[in-house]
Amino acid sequence: MELIVEFGFPELPASVVAQAEQEVADLLAAAVRDAFLTDGDLEVERFSTPRRLAVRLSPLRAAQPDREVEARGPSVAAALRDGAPTKAAEGFARSQGVDVAQLERRETPQGEYLFARRRVMGQAADEVLRSLIPQVLSQMHFPRTMRWADGAPRLPRPLAWALGILDKEALGFSIGPVRAGAETFGHRVFSPGPHAIDGAKAYEAVLRSAEVEPVRAARRRLVEEGALAAAQAEGLAAEIPEGLLDEVTDLCEWPRAFLGRFDEAYLELPQEVLTATMIHHQRFFPVRRPDGALAARFAAVRNGGREDVVRRGNETVLAARLADALFFYREDRGSSLRSRREALGGIAYAPGLGTLYERSTRLGRLAGELAELAGRGELRATLEEAGALALCDRATALVRELPELEGTMAEAYARLDGEQEEICRAVGERVLPRGPEGELPKTWAGLFLALADRLDLLAGFLASGRAPTGSQDPFGLRRAAIAALRLWERVPELPLEGATGAAIAGYEDLLGEDAERARALLPDFLAARLQARAEDEGRDPRQMQAVLAVGVARPGEVFARLRALEEVAAAEEFTRLVHAARRAKNLAQAGDAAGAVGAEAELLQAVEAAEAEGDRMLASGDYAGQLRRAGALYAPLDRFFTEVMVMSEDHAERARRQAILHRAHLVLSRVAEIAALSAE
Amino acid sequence: MTLQDLILALHRFWADEGCYIGQPYDIEKGAGTMNPLTFFRALGPEPWRVGYVEPSRRPADARYGENPNRLYQHHQYQVILKPCPADVQDVYLRSLTAIGLDAKEHDVRFVEDNWENPSTGSWGLGWEVWIDGMEVTQFTYFQQMGGIELTVLTAEITYGLERIAAYVQGASNVFDVEVMPGLHYGDLFRRQEYEHSAYSFQHASIDYLRATFEGAEREAERSAGEGLYFAAYDSVLRMSHAFNVLEARGAIAPAQRTAYIGRIRERARAVAELYVADRERQGFPLEGKVRAWS
């Protein structure tokens, strides 16, 4: 049998459609499998538009098979007294619908228990599906949901209709006030419907005749090919950023592309301003000439309306935005970027943290010190210069109007002013990465300036007592820490203490002794972000804890250490090493190891060899190598624990043995504290 | 279609949909949502349908009458439908037809845009509605008002009147919009825009505004203590506007912002709670009263 299920909505957020399409299909397929409605291979077809999520499954059984189910009841101790069944046993038998005499005794790892076995008659598929489909909606995850009807699951938008058809029969389940039927709805304006679906197979054909393309990949292709073809018709090339393509796909049900134009005069604007306006504000695809320069055209997609009317309207809206931008741009070009630095003195950075002028001085100096600490001191002069220019676009009209162009405009204006190319790049890259997955700087100067930007922010706000609490992070400190850590991975040799110290030094004049507060807070703050990121990525939180237990002397190394630990910990013999490391840690005490004999001497020798060799490996960044080298301590440790009594009555002997274990513990805690992985 | 005809057409349309055609409330506010006709009536189980024009003041958006789109005071057409009908989007599309924007001609999109007003403790999910790429309406399913979770699904539709008029008339500058034959938006508002911009950005007395904020805060608390929630709410609106001007004036540091907003929210919540309790005491008198709402 074949099943089609569709949930209809008023427009879902474009950002949730693709993921929701996948999730609803996964959940429904899993529910059908768990309900014994499939014999094995299940073909799952997914559909979605902004107004619907749908799944088609086949082949389905007409009914569940009859099957035997088993339930565990009370323990024999509780169920039988002097061989006679207690109330517990009788109650259990009753709940399972079997006779007490039919209960079986069976041994389990927890002791002897009573079991009931009974045959369950399979139910018809339509009956099972009626109760199973509504549950699927309640299990879905959406970033933001709303209450829309009593007794109905929270959803991103109210459920407008539902459809469920098994072969040709409507299933008729209910979700809140919505009763499922065998009808769908077409394009809101051109072909609203309702349209009857005559059998699961007919689904997409009915929708296509109602001017809806329900296959997301096909709709995405229509958008992309449509935009390309529209530009091609004039010998031009549409630029198709992936993110925009996805968004436009999920903003329409029946996409038709067209080419619009704007006045050539706006080409005077830097191309970043043009593309940002088109992409972010209007969801237009920029169009380029064969030589790569922007053309005074855009490719757009409409979901309805008449092409000439829609084109004219979109052209008007874009023209208004570009007129604004050009006005501000011309005003900005009246004076150089550099000349705006004085104006930064009138813009507060944050209360108690001075002005943007002061911050720009701090950034240049801090970026230079970071470069120095990372062995690139030759960049110092460039970075001081870049720091002085980096925030000047905050005093421009265009950035005041289009704040997302901060950094981009600093770079563009600096270049127009004829500043050195290295400096132009650096002030543009200062704002990178723009999000958790955003692009990182490509130049060294840009990298140090971007890192200085985040560390200055973290130091200033932590020192002035504005750490985030709970879900509240009004100053974006967590975001800044995540960006800082990603930047740091590009300069893993940069030490935390030196970098933090330099960032704090920038605030000494402003905050006096308070600046020191950041020194204690920053390492923990970064460690918490590292831990959160590891968990977000689905890594074992205990392994990250073990890595962090060694300290974050070089934050840029932490993930490399974690990956090394994951690699080594995958080996089977690792568990026994953890156990030995744990014993060593518990008994360890720093002291003099001189005078070792027998198994002690063997362990000490192994430790010394591992120290020397491991250090060389660490110096070259071979964390997995050091972990494996430390792992070789297992055999001598094992012999040591078998043959040597650590807590000897003889004080000297005991101190020596504890000292040897201490050194072993240190070797086992260079990349990560292996003992910390013990479950004990 | 002139701006005036646009308003009249919306009045006619929404009156026919069973809305009470209300009036703006005469205390400065940032949005039509803050009119008591919305703030209070969205609370509790009683049904409600209303449509009205609200002059909305946003000091930070003031541009001395020089920007073709940005205004200190713009006019919103505000509609509340409680409970929200299942076909609310279709009703809205029909209202566009009534003002000359036929969805068969124009490309209408519902683009996710959730709404939040932290200073009244209110939020909802919804869309900005685009016509041919221009944002003309904010559509929100309210979820919370005055810090209180809403029990009845309520839709708010807020039309940006100047933008729609400019679009319908093909005007690229709001000041060129025709209000009635021969009378233009600039004739009425350009000087007013200039003055309020100059006042908000340069001349407003910070001491006066702070004192106003604090005085209104005390008054809101005192009137609420007497159970006078409508009176207390007027003071909440005064707090909110004083805060908006202080912010435009550059007198509120980013770190103080949250605290100011929290103080307004606390007062708003107190009046919302009083309203709900009083309506309950009265037995929710609007339930079942108006035939068009059931």
PDB file of C-alpha atoms in Angstrom, chain A residues 550-640:
ATOM      1  CA  VAL A 550      45.120  20.044  31.514  1.00  0.00           C
ATOM      2  CA  GLY A 551      44.418  23.782  31.151  1.00  0.00           C
ATOM      3  CA  VAL A 552      44.037  26.050  28.142  1.00  0.00           C
ATOM      4  CA  ALA A 553      47.524  27.465  27.918  1.00  0.00           C
ATOM      5  CA  ARG A 554      47.096  27.613  24.126  1.00  0.00           C
ATOM      6  CA  PRO A 555      43.393  27.818  23.235  1.00  0.00           C
ATOM      7  CA  GLY A 556      44.137  27.309  19.540  1.00  0.00           C
ATOM      8  CA  GLU A 557      45.441  23.794  20.264  1.00  0.00           C
ATOM      9  CA  VAL A 558      42.480  22.483  22.206  1.00  0.00           C
ATOM     10  CA  PHE A 559      40.517  20.974  19.342  1.00  0.00           C
ATOM     11  CA  ALA A 560      43.622  19.401  17.861  1.00  0.00           C
ATOM     12  CA  ARG A 561      44.240  17.783  21.269  1.00  0.00           C
ATOM     13  CA  LEU A 562      40.650  16.605  21.433  1.00  0.00           C
ATOM     14  CA  ARG A 563      40.819  15.049  17.988  1.00  0.00           C
ATOM     15  CA  ALA A 564      44.028  13.268  18.955  1.00  0.00           C
ATOM     16  CA  LEU A 565      42.398  11.946  22.125  1.00  0.00           C
ATOM     17  CA  GLU A 566      39.378  10.725  20.149  1.00  0.00           C
ATOM     18  CA  GLU A 567      41.690   8.905  17.763  1.00  0.00           C
ATOM     19  CA  VAL A 568      43.694   7.197  20.492  1.00  0.00           C
ATOM     20  CA  ALA A 569      40.716   6.484  22.736  1.00  0.00           C
ATOM     21  CA  ALA A 570      39.050   4.500  19.966  1.00  0.00           C
ATOM     22  CA  ALA A 571      41.562   1.665  20.508  1.00  0.00           C
ATOM     23  CA  GLU A 572      40.293  -1.231  22.573  1.00  0.00           C
ATOM     24  CA  GLU A 573      43.150  -1.331  25.078  1.00  0.00           C
ATOM     25  CA  PHE A 574      42.549   2.327  25.993  1.00  0.00           C
ATOM     26  CA  THR A 575      40.098   1.467  28.795  1.00  0.00           C
ATOM     27  CA  ARG A 576      42.735  -0.405  30.801  1.00  0.00           C
ATOM     28  CA  LEU A 577      45.144   2.524  30.335  1.00  0.00           C
ATOM     29  CA  VAL A 578      42.473   4.861  31.777  1.00  0.00           C
ATOM     30  CA  HIS A 579      42.105   2.542  34.748  1.00  0.00           C
ATOM     31  CA  ALA A 580      45.854   2.448  35.376  1.00  0.00           C
ATOM     32  CA  ALA A 581      46.098   6.235  34.946  1.00  0.00           C
ATOM     33  CA  ARG A 582      43.350   6.675  37.502  1.00  0.00           C
ATOM     34  CA  ARG A 583      45.158   4.489  40.056  1.00  0.00           C
ATOM     35  CA  ALA A 584      48.380   6.356  39.427  1.00  0.00           C
ATOM     36  CA  LYS A 585      46.683   9.728  39.914  1.00  0.00           C
ATOM     37  CA  ASN A 586      45.032   8.654  43.176  1.00  0.00           C
ATOM     38  CA  LEU A 587      48.319   7.568  44.722  1.00  0.00           C
ATOM     39  CA  ALA A 588      50.579  10.211  43.146  1.00  0.00           C
ATOM     40  CA  GLN A 589      52.492  12.717  45.229  1.00  0.00           C
ATOM     41  CA  ALA A 590      55.368  14.915  44.064  1.00  0.00           C
ATOM     42  CA  GLY A 591      58.721  13.977  45.627  1.00  0.00           C
ATOM     43  CA  ASP A 592      62.122  12.440  45.061  1.00  0.00           C
ATOM     44  CA  ALA A 593      62.139   9.339  42.865  1.00  0.00           C
ATOM     45  CA  ALA A 594      65.808   8.463  43.511  1.00  0.00           C
ATOM     46  CA  GLY A 595      66.691   4.899  44.584  1.00  0.00           C
ATOM     47  CA  ALA A 596      64.111   3.029  42.506  1.00  0.00           C
ATOM     48  CA  VAL A 597      64.582  -0.745  42.128  1.00  0.00           C
ATOM     49  CA  GLY A 598      62.862  -3.599  40.268  1.00  0.00           C
ATOM     50  CA  ALA A 599      59.419  -2.763  38.902  1.00  0.00           C
ATOM     51  CA  GLU A 600      59.840   0.774  40.267  1.00  0.00           C
ATOM     52  CA  ALA A 601      62.993   1.283  38.258  1.00  0.00           C
ATOM     53  CA  GLU A 602      61.392  -0.184  35.184  1.00  0.00           C
ATOM     54  CA  LEU A 603      58.469   2.236  35.455  1.00  0.00           C
ATOM     55  CA  LEU A 604      60.724   5.201  36.144  1.00  0.00           C
ATOM     56  CA  GLN A 605      62.817   4.373  33.101  1.00  0.00           C
ATOM     57  CA  ALA A 606      59.716   4.099  30.939  1.00  0.00           C
ATOM     58  CA  VAL A 607      58.438   7.421  32.305  1.00  0.00           C
ATOM     59  CA  GLU A 608      61.718   9.195  31.564  1.00  0.00           C
ATOM     60  CA  ALA A 609      61.805   7.833  28.031  1.00  0.00           C
ATOM     61  CA  ALA A 610      58.180   8.844  27.462  1.00  0.00           C
ATOM     62  CA  GLU A 611      58.863  12.323  28.843  1.00  0.00           C
ATOM     63  CA  ALA A 612      61.728  13.001  26.472  1.00  0.00           C
ATOM     64  CA  GLU A 613      60.142  11.524  23.404  1.00  0.00           C
ATOM     65  CA  GLY A 614      56.663  12.894  24.183  1.00  0.00           C
ATOM     66  CA  ASP A 615      58.014  16.420  24.575  1.00  0.00           C
ATOM     67  CA  ARG A 616      59.576  16.250  21.129  1.00  0.00           C
ATOM     68  CA  MET A 617      56.258  15.082  19.696  1.00  0.00           C
ATOM     69  CA  LEU A 618      54.322  17.853  21.419  1.00  0.00           C
ATOM     70  CA  ALA A 619      56.770  20.425  20.091  1.00  0.00           C
ATOM     71  CA  SER A 620      55.867  19.334  16.577  1.00  0.00           C
ATOM     72  CA  GLY A 621      52.140  19.257  17.333  1.00  0.00           C
ATOM     73  CA  ASP A 622      51.926  15.456  17.241  1.00  0.00           C
ATOM     74  CA  TYR A 623      49.394  15.090  20.069  1.00  0.00           C
ATOM     75  CA  ALA A 624      48.263  11.615  19.065  1.00  0.00           C
ATOM     76  CA  GLY A 625      51.915  10.539  19.035  1.00  0.00           C
ATOM     77  CA  GLN A 626      52.449  11.750  22.608  1.00  0.00           C
ATOM     78  CA  LEU A 627      49.236  10.019  23.734  1.00  0.00           C
ATOM     79  CA  ARG A 628      50.359   6.751  22.172  1.00  0.00           C
ATOM     80  CA  ARG A 629      53.837   7.121  23.661  1.00  0.00           C
ATOM     81  CA  ALA A 630      52.248   7.715  27.091  1.00  0.00           C
ATOM     82  CA  GLY A 631      50.075   4.655  26.491  1.00  0.00           C
ATOM     83  CA  ALA A 632      53.247   2.529  26.466  1.00  0.00           C
ATOM     84  CA  LEU A 633      53.377   3.135  30.227  1.00  0.00           C
ATOM     85  CA  TYR A 634      50.544   0.660  30.665  1.00  0.00           C
ATOM     86  CA  ALA A 635      52.733  -2.475  30.861  1.00  0.00           C
ATOM     87  CA  PRO A 636      55.265  -1.123  33.402  1.00  0.00           C
ATOM     88  CA  LEU A 637      52.436   0.479  35.415  1.00  0.00           C
ATOM     89  CA  ASP A 638      50.551  -2.798  35.480  1.00  0.00           C
ATOM     90  CA  ARG A 639      53.663  -4.660  36.663  1.00  0.00           C
ATOM     91  CA  PHE A 640      54.314  -1.920  39.219  1.00  0.00           C
TER      92      PHE A 640
END
